């Protein structure tokens, strides 16, 4: 059985950039619903229910075809949100350091150019979805995905992700997705992103 992870900080910890009410609804309602629906879709499938969520998403071909879409959507939602909570923090170092900064400079020239290109992907994602920084073929790349699709579904390794579904920002920012993206940089957990990069390089 899959379970809803606790937030690694309080609901209000990311204020004023992400408001407490949004965090409560986003975690306790939206993420919880993905977990509940995923478990329902896999009821009786003990082998699949015992998998790590990353492995399940990488192996959707093992899921019975009649529930595969439900598992893709809800499993992807569970995976993406579990990841999202981790790469935010109230104690953001504001910019990356070490090997992560080196790779950003190698791939994009500088941090500001990276942020601009990442924001373009987040703004350009029509409707609901995600913007990602991934490690692929020994370099950093920016991609976006629809709905709750994860880069892991294509064997790509996400190290940073931004939820641009309206439920992630609408209470505070309404239709101003650009303002949400700009504010979000203030809570990025660059230390965690660097750890994800190290894991990607070693995998």
PDB file of C-alpha atoms in Angstrom:
ATOM      1  CA  UNK A   1       0.000   0.000   0.000  1.00  0.00           C
ATOM      2  CA  UNK A   2       1.136   3.497  -0.788  1.00  0.00           C
ATOM      3  CA  UNK A   3       0.860   6.188   1.875  1.00  0.00           C
ATOM      4  CA  UNK A   4       0.816   9.972   2.031  1.00  0.00           C
ATOM      5  CA  UNK A   5       4.181  11.295   3.239  1.00  0.00           C
ATOM      6  CA  UNK A   6       4.309  14.045   5.826  1.00  0.00           C
ATOM      7  CA  UNK A   7       5.498  17.450   4.736  1.00  0.00           C
ATOM      8  CA  UNK A   8       9.104  18.062   5.814  1.00  0.00           C
ATOM      9  CA  UNK A   9       8.057  21.451   7.235  1.00  0.00           C
ATOM     10  CA  UNK A  10       4.914  23.126   8.551  1.00  0.00           C
ATOM     11  CA  UNK A  11       2.063  24.195   6.264  1.00  0.00           C
ATOM     12  CA  UNK A  12       2.954  27.850   6.812  1.00  0.00           C
ATOM     13  CA  UNK A  13       6.726  27.437   6.496  1.00  0.00           C
ATOM     14  CA  UNK A  14       6.908  28.616   2.876  1.00  0.00           C
ATOM     15  CA  UNK A  15       5.012  31.853   3.526  1.00  0.00           C
ATOM     16  CA  UNK A  16       4.798  34.409   1.996  1.00  0.00           C
ATOM     17  CA  UNK A  17       5.833  32.720  -1.253  1.00  0.00           C
ATOM     18  CA  UNK A  18       3.428  29.786  -0.964  1.00  0.00           C
ATOM     19  CA  UNK A  19       0.542  30.314   1.426  1.00  0.00           C
ATOM     20  CA  UNK A  20      -0.549  28.004   4.215  1.00  0.00           C
ATOM     21  CA  UNK A  21      -4.045  27.364   2.855  1.00  0.00           C
ATOM     22  CA  UNK A  22      -2.681  26.290  -0.516  1.00  0.00           C
ATOM     23  CA  UNK A  23      -0.234  23.926   1.163  1.00  0.00           C
ATOM     24  CA  UNK A  24      -2.976  22.344   3.267  1.00  0.00           C
ATOM     25  CA  UNK A  25      -5.261  21.786   0.295  1.00  0.00           C
ATOM     26  CA  UNK A  26      -2.442  20.743  -2.008  1.00  0.00           C
ATOM     27  CA  UNK A  27      -1.012  18.160   0.398  1.00  0.00           C
ATOM     28  CA  UNK A  28      -4.028  16.991   2.425  1.00  0.00           C
ATOM     29  CA  UNK A  29      -6.582  16.949  -0.414  1.00  0.00           C
ATOM     30  CA  UNK A  30      -4.906  16.693  -3.818  1.00  0.00           C
ATOM     31  CA  UNK A  31      -1.912  14.533  -2.924  1.00  0.00           C
ATOM     32  CA  UNK A  32      -3.983  12.417  -0.547  1.00  0.00           C
ATOM     33  CA  UNK A  33      -6.507  11.769  -3.329  1.00  0.00           C
ATOM     34  CA  UNK A  34      -3.777  10.534  -5.672  1.00  0.00           C
ATOM     35  CA  UNK A  35      -2.608   8.058  -3.019  1.00  0.00           C
ATOM     36  CA  UNK A  36      -6.141   6.843  -2.265  1.00  0.00           C
ATOM     37  CA  UNK A  37      -7.008   6.414  -5.945  1.00  0.00           C
ATOM     38  CA  UNK A  38      -3.714   4.653  -6.662  1.00  0.00           C
ATOM     39  CA  UNK A  39      -4.326   2.106  -3.896  1.00  0.00           C
ATOM     40  CA  UNK A  40      -7.892   1.538  -5.126  1.00  0.00           C
ATOM     41  CA  UNK A  41      -6.720   1.002  -8.705  1.00  0.00           C
ATOM     42  CA  UNK A  42      -4.193  -1.615  -7.554  1.00  0.00           C
ATOM     43  CA  UNK A  43      -6.436  -3.377  -5.059  1.00  0.00           C
ATOM     44  CA  UNK A  44      -5.487  -7.061  -4.932  1.00  0.00           C
ATOM     45  CA  UNK A  45      -2.252  -6.482  -6.875  1.00  0.00           C
ATOM     46  CA  UNK A  46       0.085  -7.163  -3.951  1.00  0.00           C
ATOM     47  CA  UNK A  47       3.255  -7.309  -6.033  1.00  0.00           C
ATOM     48  CA  UNK A  48       2.575  -3.868  -7.513  1.00  0.00           C
ATOM     49  CA  UNK A  49       1.443  -2.401  -4.186  1.00  0.00           C
ATOM     50  CA  UNK A  50       4.728  -3.482  -2.600  1.00  0.00           C
ATOM     51  CA  UNK A  51       6.848  -1.635  -5.165  1.00  0.00           C
ATOM     52  CA  UNK A  52       8.533   1.684  -4.521  1.00  0.00           C
ATOM     53  CA  UNK A  53       6.561   4.352  -6.365  1.00  0.00           C
ATOM     54  CA  UNK A  54       9.570   5.128  -8.591  1.00  0.00           C
ATOM     55  CA  UNK A  55       9.792   1.507  -9.707  1.00  0.00           C
ATOM     56  CA  UNK A  56       6.060   1.307 -10.358  1.00  0.00           C
ATOM     57  CA  UNK A  57       6.148   4.397 -12.567  1.00  0.00           C
ATOM     58  CA  UNK A  58       9.152   3.053 -14.467  1.00  0.00           C
ATOM     59  CA  UNK A  59       7.329  -0.241 -15.083  1.00  0.00           C
ATOM     60  CA  UNK A  60       3.811   0.742 -16.100  1.00  0.00           C
ATOM     61  CA  UNK A  61       3.858  -2.069 -18.655  1.00  0.00           C
ATOM     62  CA  UNK A  62       3.527  -4.481 -15.708  1.00  0.00           C
ATOM     63  CA  UNK A  63       0.247  -2.848 -14.651  1.00  0.00           C
ATOM     64  CA  UNK A  64      -2.961  -4.472 -15.965  1.00  0.00           C
ATOM     65  CA  UNK A  65      -4.140  -2.566 -19.019  1.00  0.00           C
ATOM     66  CA  UNK A  66      -7.617  -1.891 -17.615  1.00  0.00           C
ATOM     67  CA  UNK A  67      -6.164   0.220 -14.759  1.00  0.00           C
ATOM     68  CA  UNK A  68      -2.933   1.412 -16.360  1.00  0.00           C
ATOM     69  CA  UNK A  69      -4.182   4.924 -17.100  1.00  0.00           C
ATOM     70  CA  UNK A  70      -5.474   5.340 -13.538  1.00  0.00           C
ATOM     71  CA  UNK A  71      -2.149   4.140 -12.166  1.00  0.00           C
ATOM     72  CA  UNK A  72      -0.217   6.417 -14.509  1.00  0.00           C
ATOM     73  CA  UNK A  73      -2.253   9.463 -13.482  1.00  0.00           C
ATOM     74  CA  UNK A  74      -2.527   8.810  -9.761  1.00  0.00           C
ATOM     75  CA  UNK A  75       0.839   7.122  -9.347  1.00  0.00           C
ATOM     76  CA  UNK A  76       2.437   9.970 -11.230  1.00  0.00           C
ATOM     77  CA  UNK A  77       0.639  12.441  -8.983  1.00  0.00           C
ATOM     78  CA  UNK A  78       1.886  10.641  -5.875  1.00  0.00           C
ATOM     79  CA  UNK A  79       5.458  10.451  -7.160  1.00  0.00           C
ATOM     80  CA  UNK A  80       5.606  14.032  -8.417  1.00  0.00           C
ATOM     81  CA  UNK A  81       4.199  15.541  -5.247  1.00  0.00           C
ATOM     82  CA  UNK A  82       6.380  13.430  -2.956  1.00  0.00           C
ATOM     83  CA  UNK A  83       9.327  14.812  -4.932  1.00  0.00           C
ATOM     84  CA  UNK A  84       7.980  18.374  -4.972  1.00  0.00           C
ATOM     85  CA  UNK A  85       7.695  18.682  -1.190  1.00  0.00           C
ATOM     86  CA  UNK A  86      11.315  17.637  -0.799  1.00  0.00           C
ATOM     87  CA  UNK A  87      12.808  20.160  -3.192  1.00  0.00           C
ATOM     88  CA  UNK A  88      11.305  23.099  -1.310  1.00  0.00           C
ATOM     89  CA  UNK A  89      12.428  24.484   2.042  1.00  0.00           C
ATOM     90  CA  UNK A  90      11.856  27.582   4.213  1.00  0.00           C
ATOM     91  CA  UNK A  91      15.652  27.808   4.540  1.00  0.00           C
ATOM     92  CA  UNK A  92      16.536  28.106   0.886  1.00  0.00           C
ATOM     93  CA  UNK A  93      20.182  28.949   0.203  1.00  0.00           C
ATOM     94  CA  UNK A  94      18.812  31.117  -2.653  1.00  0.00           C
ATOM     95  CA  UNK A  95      21.233  29.770  -5.247  1.00  0.00           C
ATOM     96  CA  UNK A  96      22.945  26.467  -6.009  1.00  0.00           C
ATOM     97  CA  UNK A  97      26.562  25.763  -5.181  1.00  0.00           C
ATOM     98  CA  UNK A  98      29.240  23.197  -5.923  1.00  0.00           C
ATOM     99  CA  UNK A  99      28.779  20.665  -8.690  1.00  0.00           C
ATOM    100  CA  UNK A 100      25.180  21.717  -9.318  1.00  0.00           C
ATOM    101  CA  UNK A 101      26.179  25.297 -10.085  1.00  0.00           C
ATOM    102  CA  UNK A 102      29.013  24.016 -12.265  1.00  0.00           C
ATOM    103  CA  UNK A 103      26.595  21.888 -14.290  1.00  0.00           C
ATOM    104  CA  UNK A 104      24.098  24.742 -14.601  1.00  0.00           C
ATOM    105  CA  UNK A 105      26.839  26.993 -15.950  1.00  0.00           C
ATOM    106  CA  UNK A 106      28.042  24.275 -18.312  1.00  0.00           C
ATOM    107  CA  UNK A 107      24.544  23.667 -19.686  1.00  0.00           C
ATOM    108  CA  UNK A 108      23.019  27.163 -19.615  1.00  0.00           C
ATOM    109  CA  UNK A 109      25.851  29.658 -19.229  1.00  0.00           C
ATOM    110  CA  UNK A 110      24.737  31.104 -15.912  1.00  0.00           C
ATOM    111  CA  UNK A 111      22.037  30.840 -13.257  1.00  0.00           C
ATOM    112  CA  UNK A 112      19.891  33.677 -14.582  1.00  0.00           C
ATOM    113  CA  UNK A 113      19.727  32.169 -18.062  1.00  0.00           C
ATOM    114  CA  UNK A 114      18.759  28.831 -16.546  1.00  0.00           C
ATOM    115  CA  UNK A 115      15.965  30.465 -14.521  1.00  0.00           C
ATOM    116  CA  UNK A 116      14.691  32.276 -17.607  1.00  0.00           C
ATOM    117  CA  UNK A 117      14.602  29.102 -19.689  1.00  0.00           C
ATOM    118  CA  UNK A 118      13.007  27.113 -16.867  1.00  0.00           C
ATOM    119  CA  UNK A 119      10.334  29.804 -16.423  1.00  0.00           C
ATOM    120  CA  UNK A 120       9.669  29.723 -20.175  1.00  0.00           C
ATOM    121  CA  UNK A 121       9.009  25.990 -19.965  1.00  0.00           C
ATOM    122  CA  UNK A 122       6.752  26.433 -16.919  1.00  0.00           C
ATOM    123  CA  UNK A 123       4.798  29.242 -18.567  1.00  0.00           C
ATOM    124  CA  UNK A 124       4.662  27.437 -21.899  1.00  0.00           C
ATOM    125  CA  UNK A 125       3.101  24.278 -20.470  1.00  0.00           C
ATOM    126  CA  UNK A 126      -0.487  24.650 -21.665  1.00  0.00           C
ATOM    127  CA  UNK A 127      -3.057  23.675 -19.057  1.00  0.00           C
ATOM    128  CA  UNK A 128      -1.930  21.447 -16.214  1.00  0.00           C
ATOM    129  CA  UNK A 129       1.504  19.908 -15.874  1.00  0.00           C
ATOM    130  CA  UNK A 130       5.066  20.311 -14.689  1.00  0.00           C
ATOM    131  CA  UNK A 131       8.375  21.909 -15.635  1.00  0.00           C
ATOM    132  CA  UNK A 132      11.495  19.853 -14.924  1.00  0.00           C
ATOM    133  CA  UNK A 133      15.252  20.035 -14.766  1.00  0.00           C
ATOM    134  CA  UNK A 134      16.511  16.579 -15.668  1.00  0.00           C
ATOM    135  CA  UNK A 135      19.845  14.794 -15.979  1.00  0.00           C
ATOM    136  CA  UNK A 136      20.064  12.983 -19.298  1.00  0.00           C
ATOM    137  CA  UNK A 137      23.057  11.833 -21.329  1.00  0.00           C
ATOM    138  CA  UNK A 138      25.481  13.471 -18.886  1.00  0.00           C
ATOM    139  CA  UNK A 139      23.957  16.940 -19.081  1.00  0.00           C
ATOM    140  CA  UNK A 140      21.198  19.051 -17.589  1.00  0.00           C
ATOM    141  CA  UNK A 141      18.101  19.664 -19.718  1.00  0.00           C
ATOM    142  CA  UNK A 142      14.821  21.494 -19.203  1.00  0.00           C
ATOM    143  CA  UNK A 143      11.619  19.705 -20.203  1.00  0.00           C
ATOM    144  CA  UNK A 144       7.947  19.952 -19.375  1.00  0.00           C
ATOM    145  CA  UNK A 145       5.256  17.311 -19.089  1.00  0.00           C
ATOM    146  CA  UNK A 146       1.451  17.210 -19.165  1.00  0.00           C
ATOM    147  CA  UNK A 147      -0.836  16.286 -16.294  1.00  0.00           C
ATOM    148  CA  UNK A 148       1.002  14.093 -13.739  1.00  0.00           C
ATOM    149  CA  UNK A 149       3.477  12.539 -16.153  1.00  0.00           C
ATOM    150  CA  UNK A 150       6.950  12.049 -14.687  1.00  0.00           C
ATOM    151  CA  UNK A 151      10.263  12.106 -16.556  1.00  0.00           C
ATOM    152  CA  UNK A 152      10.870   8.668 -15.016  1.00  0.00           C
ATOM    153  CA  UNK A 153       8.208   7.334 -17.381  1.00  0.00           C
ATOM    154  CA  UNK A 154      10.752   8.012 -20.154  1.00  0.00           C
ATOM    155  CA  UNK A 155      13.784   6.895 -18.122  1.00  0.00           C
ATOM    156  CA  UNK A 156      14.849  10.489 -17.540  1.00  0.00           C
ATOM    157  CA  UNK A 157      16.105  11.518 -14.097  1.00  0.00           C
ATOM    158  CA  UNK A 158      14.347  14.580 -12.586  1.00  0.00           C
ATOM    159  CA  UNK A 159      16.386  16.675 -10.161  1.00  0.00           C
ATOM    160  CA  UNK A 160      14.077  19.732  -9.925  1.00  0.00           C
ATOM    161  CA  UNK A 161      10.381  20.063 -10.686  1.00  0.00           C
ATOM    162  CA  UNK A 162       7.721  22.770 -10.535  1.00  0.00           C
ATOM    163  CA  UNK A 163       4.012  22.009 -10.294  1.00  0.00           C
ATOM    164  CA  UNK A 164       2.089  24.374 -12.573  1.00  0.00           C
ATOM    165  CA  UNK A 165      -1.359  22.905 -12.034  1.00  0.00           C
ATOM    166  CA  UNK A 166      -3.662  25.744 -10.994  1.00  0.00           C
ATOM    167  CA  UNK A 167      -4.303  24.120  -7.609  1.00  0.00           C
ATOM    168  CA  UNK A 168      -0.625  24.760  -6.791  1.00  0.00           C
ATOM    169  CA  UNK A 169      -0.965  28.541  -6.923  1.00  0.00           C
ATOM    170  CA  UNK A 170      -4.466  29.813  -7.700  1.00  0.00           C
ATOM    171  CA  UNK A 171      -5.544  30.823  -4.184  1.00  0.00           C
ATOM    172  CA  UNK A 172      -2.680  33.296  -3.849  1.00  0.00           C
ATOM    173  CA  UNK A 173      -1.734  34.149  -7.420  1.00  0.00           C
ATOM    174  CA  UNK A 174      -4.999  33.538  -9.342  1.00  0.00           C
ATOM    175  CA  UNK A 175      -4.066  33.418 -13.034  1.00  0.00           C
ATOM    176  CA  UNK A 176      -0.625  34.982 -12.510  1.00  0.00           C
ATOM    177  CA  UNK A 177       1.495  31.901 -13.080  1.00  0.00           C
ATOM    178  CA  UNK A 178       4.557  34.049 -13.802  1.00  0.00           C
ATOM    179  CA  UNK A 179       4.357  35.612 -10.331  1.00  0.00           C
ATOM    180  CA  UNK A 180       4.105  32.160  -8.750  1.00  0.00           C
ATOM    181  CA  UNK A 181       7.179  30.956 -10.641  1.00  0.00           C
ATOM    182  CA  UNK A 182       9.175  34.029  -9.633  1.00  0.00           C
ATOM    183  CA  UNK A 183       8.221  33.598  -5.963  1.00  0.00           C
ATOM    184  CA  UNK A 184       8.953  29.866  -6.007  1.00  0.00           C
ATOM    185  CA  UNK A 185      12.667  30.405  -6.545  1.00  0.00           C
ATOM    186  CA  UNK A 186      12.775  31.741  -2.971  1.00  0.00           C
ATOM    187  CA  UNK A 187      11.922  28.326  -1.525  1.00  0.00           C
ATOM    188  CA  UNK A 188      13.932  25.965  -3.747  1.00  0.00           C
ATOM    189  CA  UNK A 189      15.976  23.506  -1.702  1.00  0.00           C
ATOM    190  CA  UNK A 190      19.171  23.679  -3.738  1.00  0.00           C
ATOM    191  CA  UNK A 191      20.974  21.309  -1.348  1.00  0.00           C
ATOM    192  CA  UNK A 192      18.384  18.633  -2.076  1.00  0.00           C
ATOM    193  CA  UNK A 193      18.613  19.327  -5.807  1.00  0.00           C
ATOM    194  CA  UNK A 194      22.382  18.902  -5.646  1.00  0.00           C
ATOM    195  CA  UNK A 195      21.863  15.584  -3.826  1.00  0.00           C
ATOM    196  CA  UNK A 196      19.448  14.502  -6.562  1.00  0.00           C
ATOM    197  CA  UNK A 197      22.067  15.409  -9.177  1.00  0.00           C
ATOM    198  CA  UNK A 198      24.695  13.324  -7.385  1.00  0.00           C
ATOM    199  CA  UNK A 199      22.259  10.408  -7.281  1.00  0.00           C
ATOM    200  CA  UNK A 200      21.494  10.810 -10.987  1.00  0.00           C
ATOM    201  CA  UNK A 201      25.166  10.832 -11.886  1.00  0.00           C
ATOM    202  CA  UNK A 202      25.798   7.635  -9.926  1.00  0.00           C
ATOM    203  CA  UNK A 203      22.808   5.721 -11.267  1.00  0.00           C
TER     204      UNK A 203
END
